[in-house]
Amino acid sequence: MLSTLLPLTLIFIGIQITQGQLLIRPTYVYQNLIRNMHDFFNNTCIILLHDTPNVMENTSLDETKQLFSLQRYLSGTLHIRTVFMDFQMFKTRVGKSYYHIKRPLFVLLNDYNDTRDQLAYVSTWLAMEYPTWLLFFRKETQIEVFFHNIYVPFDCQVMITRDNENETDEEEILEVYQIDAQSKIRIMNFGSWDNINGFKGPTLSLYQRRNNLYGHNLRVVMAHDPPVSLIHHNERNEIIEVSGFFGELMKLLQEGMNCTLTYIETDSWGLNLLNGTWTGAVGMLIKNEADIAGMELMMTSDRLDAIDFTTPVYSTKCRTFIKRPDLTSIKWQAYTSPFGANIWYLIGFIILLSSGLIMIIKIVVKTISYYEDFEHSPSTLSEIMFYVFGAFCNQGMQQSLLDPVRMVQFVIHLTAVVVLAAYSAALISFLAIKTFVMPFTTMEGLLKDGTYRFAVVQESADYTFFQNTSDKVLRVLFDNILTKETDLPINYLDGLHRVCKEDKYAFMAMDNIAAELQQKLTCSVESLDTITQTTIAMAVPNRSPYDGIINSNILMLRDSGILQRLLNTEWSNQFKKPKSKWTSVELYDMVPLLIFMFCGSVVSSFLLSLEHIIHRKVVNNKTLRIIQKKS
């Protein structure tokens, strides 16, 4: 923009001088002060503004030479992009696209009434805080009168230089601003300049100098969202106090900025509707119904287009939480789970192999020689396997007289001792330690499961995140599950309560808030894998004059450790996992074994009865045949 306007510098359009001159200082004063201000604020360009075109017709030859000299010094000697423009040309050629000019320094060469009137007009559509201002004043000009009906925002950097009444050839540099549009102009010393010592600027930063709002009232919008924001009412439903992390943070900011706070309650963070309007706290900031949203707000792209965020307060992770699977259910696989399937297969193979080996040894020995004790030892493979299985169950086994069989029996008993010890230890651990298995650990698993409902806080950045996500899984989750939820929770506590009360209900929350709220829930919740890392901050309207002082105070609280102490105090359970502890084995843990024993007793009794019936029938048949033969 400036590159197209630089040729215009040769035209030198300036003020129509009713007083007879354009410049009210010697040329070297303009040169040095403008250069010093440019270097101090690190501006990229300089725009010298005046009020009336046709400068050549209204300016003397000497003054024209001074203008040429000033322009050559700034652009030629210092290589600073410099342009002379009257206010009307600035309005026509630049207009509201001024924000394309990066870090400009606007200079007003005098304080005449025409200049003041043009500045007052420009201030109605120009963001005064965007450029840096340097105004040259005469001794007799009253600053309060000059800025009558000209609003100089709190974060605006307007420097006024005027002759020092006590010293000749010395400039006193002041800075002016207002707390708000209705308050008086405030004047502070910025620095000084003289021809011998040069420029002396301030040693403090902008918000170290402007660290006081002098009791100005700030409207704070908040939502009741335990534990981070708690709003307390009296009998007339008036807000009497705010607590929680953000409530305490606002109190610290109030003390640091010396302001008063008026709290406004809202029921939602803010959602961007299809027609482009915003609801909740974001909507109130846009409509200028509040000065700051003192609540946790996620930084999202659509919100960044609508409001300004403060310095981040903390970072956290967003996860989906589900109710911990019930541990009181009967563990039907409790007595097989200590060993994997491969180990059980190996134990069965060892029993079969050792039984077969004993059977082969007996057959070989019997072929070579004869032993009478063979008649009293198990001889069939099924009998041998039964005895070997008994050995693995820590039962005795009939001793053999054959040394090869004894060696096999020794190996069987030794293996059985090791297997039984390992199984007993694993079984005790399995029964005594309360473990659970998550049905899924990812959002993709939740989607594939198909039995869970899913919800987020209504009119929040969480909902917008799923609405605008490019992730295929999360997009399908939003379209197929989340959009079907017509009654979304109003805050994180409400959502986690629903996780405990309702069957198969999943809810997304920030992990530090969920950890803090765990003690208020009637169940234990478990988190899935992290969905996203998010940054939490407060928010102010676009172009808020108080954004800088709020950020400055937040940074001081962070650097001094107060912010971290506040986090630790308000969120004592942050990121802590419950520790494992010893628990006794409950009766329901023994149910599978008791059922197995009961079923075994029933089956054994049935088989015993059946065997007894068959035996009696066989005996009766034999007796009947004997009687028939005798007859």
XYZ file of C-alpha atoms in Angstrom:
631
model
C 0.000 0.000 0.000
C 2.750 2.450 0.933
C 4.848 1.554 -2.121
C 2.088 2.877 -4.364
C 1.855 6.056 -2.313
C 5.560 6.854 -2.076
C 5.689 8.733 -5.406
C 3.175 11.084 -3.897
C 5.777 12.289 -1.436
C 7.180 14.561 -4.082
C 3.875 16.426 -4.239
C 4.038 17.418 -0.550
C 0.381 17.907 0.222
C -0.019 19.614 3.599
C -2.105 21.781 5.829
C -3.865 24.968 4.864
C -2.185 27.362 7.189
C -4.453 29.946 8.709
C -1.684 30.787 11.178
C 0.815 31.308 8.355
C 3.019 28.200 8.830
C 2.957 24.401 8.700
C 5.893 23.529 10.934
C 5.993 24.701 14.544
C 9.492 23.364 15.325
C 12.893 23.682 13.697
C 13.611 20.966 11.150
C 16.290 19.252 13.282
C 13.758 18.831 16.138
C 11.338 17.029 13.819
C 14.122 14.906 12.401
C 15.510 13.765 15.741
C 12.206 13.198 17.549
C 10.603 11.304 14.668
C 13.716 9.160 14.293
C 13.860 8.440 18.043
C 10.179 7.509 18.205
C 10.563 5.274 15.138
C 13.519 3.454 16.700
C 11.909 3.148 20.133
C 8.690 1.584 18.844
C 10.358 -0.265 15.945
C 7.918 1.090 13.376
C 8.141 0.004 9.752
C 7.035 3.280 8.162
C 6.150 6.882 8.877
C 3.040 8.739 7.707
C 3.138 12.523 8.138
C -0.474 13.703 8.272
C -1.902 17.175 7.641
C -5.339 18.553 6.997
C -5.539 20.451 3.656
C -4.318 19.759 0.111
C -2.493 22.267 -2.109
C 0.396 22.761 0.260
C 2.553 24.379 -2.395
C 0.057 27.207 -2.778
C -0.221 27.848 0.971
C 3.341 27.347 2.151
C 6.318 29.659 1.955
C 9.469 28.759 0.052
C 11.474 28.351 3.254
C 8.940 25.984 4.732
C 8.851 24.014 1.486
C 12.607 23.563 1.755
C 12.183 22.360 5.329
C 9.646 19.786 4.204
C 12.026 18.594 1.486
C 14.822 18.379 4.025
C 12.679 16.362 6.484
C 11.567 13.981 3.741
C 15.113 13.471 2.438
C 16.420 12.813 5.931
C 13.811 10.195 6.838
C 13.570 8.329 3.543
C 16.983 9.019 2.039
C 19.404 9.165 4.938
C 17.605 6.816 7.387
C 15.983 4.653 4.675
C 12.602 4.751 6.407
C 9.550 4.562 4.212
C 7.952 7.982 4.633
C 4.895 9.566 3.024
C 3.174 12.966 3.337
C -0.606 12.719 3.176
C -3.490 14.968 3.984
C -6.362 13.424 5.961
C -8.692 13.403 2.973
C -6.193 11.523 0.813
C -5.599 9.072 3.640
C -9.331 8.442 3.831
C -9.643 8.043 0.032
C -6.493 6.107 -0.823
C -6.058 4.023 2.328
C -9.336 4.084 4.204
C -10.191 1.104 6.346
C -7.476 -0.993 4.714
C -4.984 0.766 6.996
C -4.468 -2.522 8.854
C -2.414 -3.724 5.869
C 0.259 -1.240 6.933
C 2.385 -2.961 9.566
C 3.331 -0.998 12.683
C 3.008 2.543 11.263
C 4.040 5.758 13.011
C 1.506 8.541 12.425
C 2.948 12.028 12.928
C 0.943 15.262 13.261
C 3.287 18.164 12.607
C 1.229 20.760 14.488
C -1.740 21.202 16.801
C -3.834 23.693 14.867
C -7.614 23.588 15.040
C -7.977 22.240 11.502
C -5.605 19.417 12.349
C -7.542 18.656 15.513
C -10.880 18.591 13.659
C -9.537 16.197 11.043
C -8.070 13.958 13.739
C -11.430 13.914 15.530
C -13.108 12.802 12.299
C -10.516 10.117 11.577
C -10.790 8.724 15.120
C -14.439 7.782 14.475
C -13.513 5.072 11.941
C -9.817 4.432 12.550
C -8.709 2.059 15.310
C -6.686 4.573 17.277
C -4.722 1.843 19.044
C -3.441 0.355 15.776
C -0.716 2.913 14.884
C 1.740 4.719 17.102
C 1.064 8.469 17.325
C 3.448 11.394 17.701
C 1.859 14.872 17.996
C 3.800 18.156 18.076
C 2.170 20.675 20.445
C 2.879 24.297 21.307
C 3.304 25.430 24.888
C -0.046 27.149 25.094
C -2.104 24.222 23.749
C -4.181 22.560 26.446
C -4.150 18.783 26.068
C -7.591 18.320 27.651
C -9.138 20.799 25.249
C -7.423 19.345 22.195
C -8.712 15.811 22.944
C -12.243 16.908 23.735
C -14.554 14.427 21.956
C -11.537 12.397 20.765
C -11.445 8.972 22.392
C -7.936 7.725 23.130
C -8.338 4.053 24.201
C -6.497 2.634 27.181
C -4.125 0.623 24.983
C -3.482 3.482 22.523
C 0.078 4.851 22.359
C -0.237 8.591 21.751
C 2.888 10.657 22.464
C 2.753 14.443 22.692
C 5.919 16.512 22.526
C 5.999 20.166 23.513
C 8.563 22.762 24.510
C 9.818 22.502 28.050
C 8.789 25.643 29.881
C 11.894 25.569 32.084
C 14.537 24.730 29.505
C 15.179 26.075 26.021
C 15.771 23.722 23.110
C 14.362 20.832 25.153
C 11.245 18.761 24.484
C 8.979 17.240 27.106
C 7.339 14.047 25.829
C 4.028 12.959 27.367
C 1.711 10.040 26.736
C -2.074 10.332 26.981
C -4.899 7.784 27.240
C -8.368 7.258 28.696
C -9.750 4.436 30.842
C -12.961 4.525 28.791
C -14.758 6.882 26.432
C -16.514 8.739 29.288
C -13.486 9.216 31.532
C -11.084 12.139 31.530
C -7.845 12.176 29.583
C -4.880 10.958 31.611
C -1.415 12.409 31.078
C 1.811 10.652 32.015
C 5.450 11.524 31.506
C 7.016 9.453 28.719
C 10.472 10.946 28.271
C 12.432 13.956 27.130
C 14.731 15.147 24.393
C 17.338 17.857 24.070
C 19.892 18.663 21.451
C 22.830 17.688 23.655
C 21.777 14.474 25.461
C 19.316 13.264 22.876
C 16.267 11.104 23.650
C 15.543 9.603 27.052
C 12.607 7.194 27.037
C 10.761 5.246 29.734
C 12.388 2.299 31.499
C 9.086 0.488 32.115
C 6.921 -1.317 29.587
C 3.502 -0.019 28.543
C 1.457 -2.021 31.082
C 3.974 -1.469 33.836
C 3.267 2.229 33.343
C -0.478 1.757 32.843
C -1.141 -0.782 35.574
C -4.138 0.883 37.155
C -7.754 1.095 35.979
C -8.647 3.427 38.862
C -11.723 1.473 39.927
C -13.194 1.137 36.436
C -16.006 -1.410 36.295
C -15.529 -4.494 34.106
C -18.488 -6.688 33.193
C -17.554 -10.356 33.598
C -19.691 -13.089 32.070
C -19.400 -16.520 33.700
C -21.158 -19.879 33.613
C -21.783 -22.109 36.602
C -19.426 -24.982 35.807
C -18.074 -26.834 38.856
C -15.291 -27.072 39.793
C -13.691 -24.359 37.647
C -16.468 -21.769 38.019
C -18.975 -21.678 40.869
C -21.558 -18.911 41.098
C -23.269 -18.288 44.454
C -26.641 -16.513 44.707
C -28.622 -14.999 47.545
C -32.337 -15.356 48.252
C -33.172 -12.844 45.486
C -31.118 -14.860 42.983
C -28.455 -12.151 42.844
C -24.800 -13.113 42.389
C -22.979 -12.526 45.638
C -19.747 -14.435 45.043
C -17.855 -16.497 42.504
C -15.427 -19.240 43.446
C -13.555 -22.049 41.813
C -10.401 -21.628 39.765
C -11.678 -18.885 37.470
C -13.496 -17.151 40.310
C -10.259 -16.898 42.291
C -8.342 -15.876 39.164
C -10.751 -12.992 38.550
C -10.254 -11.820 42.137
C -6.482 -11.761 41.600
C -6.922 -9.792 38.366
C -9.277 -7.372 40.091
C -6.654 -6.682 42.740
C -3.827 -6.391 40.210
C -5.673 -4.011 37.870
C -7.454 -2.002 40.606
C -10.893 -2.342 39.061
C -14.357 -3.436 40.106
C -16.151 -6.449 38.664
C -19.802 -6.956 37.840
C -20.728 -10.581 37.185
C -23.236 -11.695 34.572
C -24.361 -15.322 34.450
C -24.852 -17.255 31.221
C -25.995 -20.806 30.614
C -23.583 -21.679 27.793
C -20.129 -20.959 26.460
C -21.283 -20.068 22.970
C -22.242 -21.790 19.734
C -22.015 -20.445 16.200
C -25.448 -20.942 14.631
C -26.088 -21.580 10.959
C -27.101 -17.937 10.416
C -23.697 -16.780 11.695
C -24.860 -15.475 15.080
C -23.335 -16.587 18.358
C -25.037 -17.662 21.558
C -23.875 -17.739 25.173
C -20.788 -15.971 26.476
C -19.231 -15.504 23.019
C -22.407 -13.827 21.793
C -22.387 -11.437 24.755
C -18.806 -10.401 23.991
C -19.648 -9.773 20.346
C -22.693 -7.672 21.312
C -20.570 -5.698 23.814
C -22.717 -6.882 26.694
C -19.618 -7.991 28.606
C -15.969 -6.914 28.826
C -14.439 -10.308 29.599
C -15.524 -13.952 29.673
C -14.043 -15.147 32.966
C -14.475 -18.841 32.182
C -12.644 -21.674 30.456
C -12.825 -21.244 26.703
C -11.113 -23.470 24.187
C -9.241 -21.707 21.415
C -10.950 -22.716 18.181
C -10.617 -21.243 14.693
C -14.217 -20.004 14.495
C -13.964 -18.316 17.889
C -10.694 -16.645 16.912
C -12.558 -14.997 14.053
C -15.210 -13.616 16.411
C -13.405 -12.673 19.650
C -9.919 -12.194 21.089
C -8.428 -14.611 23.593
C -6.243 -13.712 26.537
C -2.909 -15.306 27.281
C -3.464 -19.066 27.774
C -4.150 -20.021 31.365
C -3.352 -23.734 31.104
C -3.243 -26.626 28.652
C -5.074 -29.910 29.015
C -6.292 -32.930 27.093
C -9.790 -33.804 25.992
C -10.851 -37.417 26.461
C -14.027 -39.459 26.388
C -15.082 -40.983 29.713
C -17.200 -44.076 30.338
C -18.283 -45.829 33.504
C -15.784 -48.365 34.781
C -16.976 -51.893 33.967
C -18.723 -53.598 36.875
C -16.386 -55.756 38.987
C -19.137 -57.494 40.950
C -20.181 -59.733 38.076
C -19.361 -63.422 38.265
C -16.010 -64.302 36.749
C -16.848 -67.461 34.861
C -13.310 -67.733 33.555
C -11.679 -66.881 36.874
C -10.088 -70.337 37.275
C -8.839 -70.632 33.706
C -7.668 -67.042 33.189
C -4.442 -67.351 35.272
C -2.968 -69.437 32.423
C -3.189 -68.677 28.764
C -4.655 -71.141 26.291
C -1.191 -72.233 25.125
C -0.174 -73.191 28.670
C -3.325 -75.267 29.158
C -2.665 -77.011 25.858
C 0.905 -77.708 26.948
C -0.210 -79.173 30.312
C -2.690 -81.444 28.518
C 0.013 -82.511 26.087
C 2.402 -83.334 28.992
C -0.301 -85.432 30.693
C -0.997 -87.300 27.481
C 2.710 -87.741 26.657
C 3.710 -88.967 30.125
C 0.729 -91.353 30.285
C 1.621 -92.781 26.896
C 5.268 -93.136 27.915
C 4.325 -95.072 31.064
C 2.021 -97.287 29.001
C 4.789 -98.037 26.463
C 7.313 -98.822 29.229
C 4.905 -101.293 30.844
C 4.162 -102.994 27.530
C 7.883 -103.342 26.742
C 8.772 -104.668 30.201
C 5.818 -107.058 30.203
C 7.002 -108.489 26.900
C 10.499 -109.117 28.236
C 9.655 -110.373 31.766
C 6.765 -110.868 34.152
C 6.029 -109.019 37.403
C 3.236 -109.962 39.751
C 2.597 -106.352 40.847
C 1.360 -105.607 37.316
C -1.961 -107.040 38.304
C -2.375 -104.374 41.008
C -1.225 -101.297 38.972
C -3.238 -99.398 36.352
C -2.828 -101.061 33.030
C -5.056 -99.147 30.606
C -4.217 -95.759 29.114
C -7.333 -94.143 30.595
C -6.451 -95.325 34.095
C -2.868 -94.132 33.765
C -4.025 -90.709 32.482
C -6.388 -90.414 35.448
C -3.544 -91.009 37.902
C -1.220 -88.589 36.071
C -3.937 -85.937 36.117
C -4.292 -86.563 39.881
C -0.572 -85.946 40.288
C -0.948 -82.557 38.557
C -3.751 -81.811 41.030
C -1.317 -82.478 43.890
C -2.704 -85.958 44.568
C -0.717 -89.116 45.270
C 0.230 -91.616 42.585
C 0.730 -95.372 43.024
C 4.423 -96.108 43.189
C 5.804 -98.349 40.510
C 8.497 -101.032 40.957
C 9.967 -100.240 37.576
C 12.813 -97.714 37.567
C 11.914 -96.224 34.160
C 8.355 -95.627 35.335
C 9.684 -94.146 38.576
C 11.790 -91.683 36.547
C 8.710 -90.632 34.569
C 6.699 -90.290 37.796
C 9.494 -88.131 39.283
C 9.355 -85.798 36.296
C 5.531 -85.699 36.517
C 5.550 -84.756 40.226
C 8.310 -82.165 39.734
C 6.425 -80.543 36.836
C 3.179 -80.687 38.791
C 4.742 -78.857 41.760
C 5.974 -76.028 39.550
C 2.697 -75.773 37.622
C 0.587 -75.856 40.784
C 2.705 -73.160 42.492
C 2.498 -70.882 39.474
C -1.239 -71.489 39.066
C -1.957 -70.853 42.763
C -0.033 -67.576 42.777
C -1.700 -66.355 39.566
C -5.153 -67.388 40.794
C -4.738 -65.595 44.118
C -3.560 -62.455 42.328
C -6.401 -62.671 39.824
C -9.027 -63.033 42.558
C -7.567 -60.543 45.031
C -6.724 -57.673 42.656
C -9.777 -55.974 41.221
C -9.102 -55.727 37.520
C -11.383 -54.847 34.677
C -11.232 -54.944 30.920
C -12.205 -51.872 28.911
C -14.702 -52.659 26.146
C -12.708 -50.286 23.891
C -9.987 -47.656 24.275
C -10.426 -45.449 21.196
C -13.172 -43.417 19.582
C -13.100 -45.840 16.674
C -13.781 -48.669 19.133
C -16.703 -46.715 20.598
C -18.122 -46.256 17.113
C -17.703 -49.939 16.229
C -19.262 -51.061 19.520
C -22.516 -49.345 18.546
C -24.160 -49.753 21.959
C -22.926 -46.545 23.617
C -24.473 -43.099 23.481
C -22.097 -40.154 23.178
C -22.499 -36.550 24.343
C -20.624 -33.287 24.916
C -21.530 -30.073 26.721
C -24.236 -28.201 24.854
C -23.325 -25.034 22.930
C -19.630 -25.510 23.639
C -16.382 -25.711 21.704
C -16.556 -29.495 22.174
C -19.670 -29.619 20.017
C -18.145 -27.291 17.423
C -15.008 -29.435 17.352
C -16.976 -32.502 16.282
C -19.129 -30.422 13.951
C -16.124 -29.081 12.025
C -13.683 -31.978 12.349
C -11.994 -33.459 9.300
C -11.318 -36.781 11.038
C -13.455 -39.451 9.358
C -14.154 -41.442 12.541
C -15.131 -38.368 14.576
C -17.235 -37.072 11.695
C -19.213 -40.330 11.490
C -19.547 -40.277 15.292
C -21.014 -36.768 15.097
C -23.445 -37.560 12.272
C -24.631 -40.955 13.558
C -24.578 -40.590 17.346
C -23.999 -37.059 18.659
C -26.663 -35.378 16.500
C -29.259 -37.791 17.893
C -28.727 -36.474 21.431
C -31.446 -33.856 21.898
C -30.772 -33.227 25.601
C -27.048 -32.531 25.974
C -25.506 -31.841 29.426
C -25.275 -28.215 30.523
C -21.783 -28.608 32.048
C -19.103 -31.193 32.773
C -20.537 -32.218 36.154
C -23.930 -32.894 34.590
C -22.341 -34.957 31.830
C -20.266 -37.107 34.209
C -23.317 -37.655 36.422
C -25.098 -39.057 33.383
C -22.187 -41.404 32.740
C -22.814 -42.917 36.193
C -26.627 -42.921 36.044
C -27.305 -44.040 32.489
C -26.284 -47.345 30.966
C -23.553 -47.200 28.318
C -23.183 -43.437 28.197
C -19.941 -41.807 26.970
C -19.075 -38.161 27.578
C -16.145 -35.984 26.482
C -14.489 -33.739 29.074
C -11.140 -32.234 29.939
C -9.114 -34.754 31.922
C -8.128 -32.413 34.774
C -11.746 -31.396 35.353
C -12.873 -35.027 35.263
C -10.187 -35.935 37.805
C -11.375 -33.197 40.143
C -15.048 -34.129 39.754
C -14.414 -37.842 40.353
C -14.943 -37.424 44.100
C -18.440 -36.008 43.458
C -19.550 -38.947 41.312
C -21.302 -42.109 42.409
C -19.143 -44.317 40.188
C -15.611 -44.573 38.893
C -15.045 -43.347 35.352
C -12.350 -44.419 32.926
C -10.951 -42.428 30.026
C -10.320 -43.467 26.468
C -7.300 -42.361 24.463
C -6.689 -38.627 24.068
C -8.818 -36.985 21.383
C -7.028 -33.639 21.256
C -4.678 -31.372 23.204
C -6.338 -28.049 23.909
C -5.390 -24.651 25.283
C -7.694 -22.889 27.734
C -7.937 -19.119 28.031
C -10.404 -16.360 28.813
C -11.753 -14.027 26.132
C -12.508 -10.375 25.438
C -14.290 -8.606 22.565
C -12.346 -7.778 19.425
C -10.213 -4.638 19.847
C -10.784 -4.614 23.582
C -8.633 -1.881 25.182
C -8.175 -4.057 28.281
C -6.739 -7.115 26.554
C -3.162 -5.959 27.104
C -3.428 -5.188 30.818
C -5.275 -8.467 31.437
C -2.561 -10.410 29.607
C 0.139 -8.534 31.487
C -1.384 -9.471 34.838
C -1.860 -13.125 33.814
C 1.809 -13.310 32.790
C 2.880 -11.786 36.120
C 0.748 -14.331 37.988
C 2.315 -17.122 35.947
C 5.911 -15.911 36.294
C 5.532 -15.403 40.046
C 4.167 -18.940 40.528
C 0.814 -17.711 41.866
C -1.089 -19.134 38.914
C 0.462 -22.573 39.380
C -0.268 -22.472 43.104
C -3.867 -21.578 42.310
C -4.059 -24.531 39.919
C -2.665 -26.859 42.578
C -5.013 -25.488 45.238
C -8.215 -25.563 43.219
C -7.422 -28.814 41.411
C -5.793 -30.935 44.082
C -6.752 -34.147 42.267
C -5.442 -33.029 38.927
C -4.023 -35.838 36.817
C -3.935 -38.280 39.775
C -4.892 -41.907 39.311
C -6.371 -43.954 42.156
C -3.744 -46.194 43.706
C -4.179 -49.950 43.799
C -4.862 -51.423 47.215
C -5.289 -54.873 48.708
C -8.832 -56.161 48.762
C -10.342 -59.320 50.136
C -11.738 -62.044 47.901
C -15.496 -61.719 47.850
C -18.044 -64.515 47.782
C -18.967 -63.803 44.155
C -15.351 -64.625 43.235
C -15.945 -68.154 44.553
C -19.247 -68.628 42.747
C -17.763 -70.369 39.657
C -15.875 -72.854 41.844
C -18.891 -73.488 44.056
C -21.111 -74.013 41.022
C -18.505 -76.364 39.528
C -18.332 -78.373 42.791
C -22.107 -78.462 43.044
C -22.491 -79.588 39.440
C -19.723 -82.176 39.967
C -21.486 -83.522 43.059
C -24.807 -83.687 41.214
C -23.261 -85.434 38.212
C -21.327 -87.816 40.493
C -24.439 -88.643 42.485
C -26.359 -89.195 39.271
C -23.669 -91.476 37.874
C -23.448 -93.328 41.211
C -27.183 -93.856 41.247
C -27.172 -94.935 37.619
C -24.314 -97.329 38.273
C -26.097 -98.742 41.298
C -29.288 -99.277 39.277
C -27.379 -100.948 36.450
C -25.465 -103.136 38.899
C -28.676 -104.303 40.600
C -30.231 -104.985 37.242
C -27.217 -107.047 36.162
C -27.268 -109.011 39.441
C -30.978 -109.656 39.081
C -30.497 -110.876 35.531
C -27.751 -113.261 36.604
C -29.879 -114.596 39.449
C -32.810 -115.079 37.082
C -30.678 -117.013 34.576
C -29.332 -119.272 37.327
C -32.836 -120.020 38.524
C -33.952 -120.772 34.980
C -31.067 -123.181 34.437
C -31.837 -125.065 37.631
C -35.443 -125.379 36.740
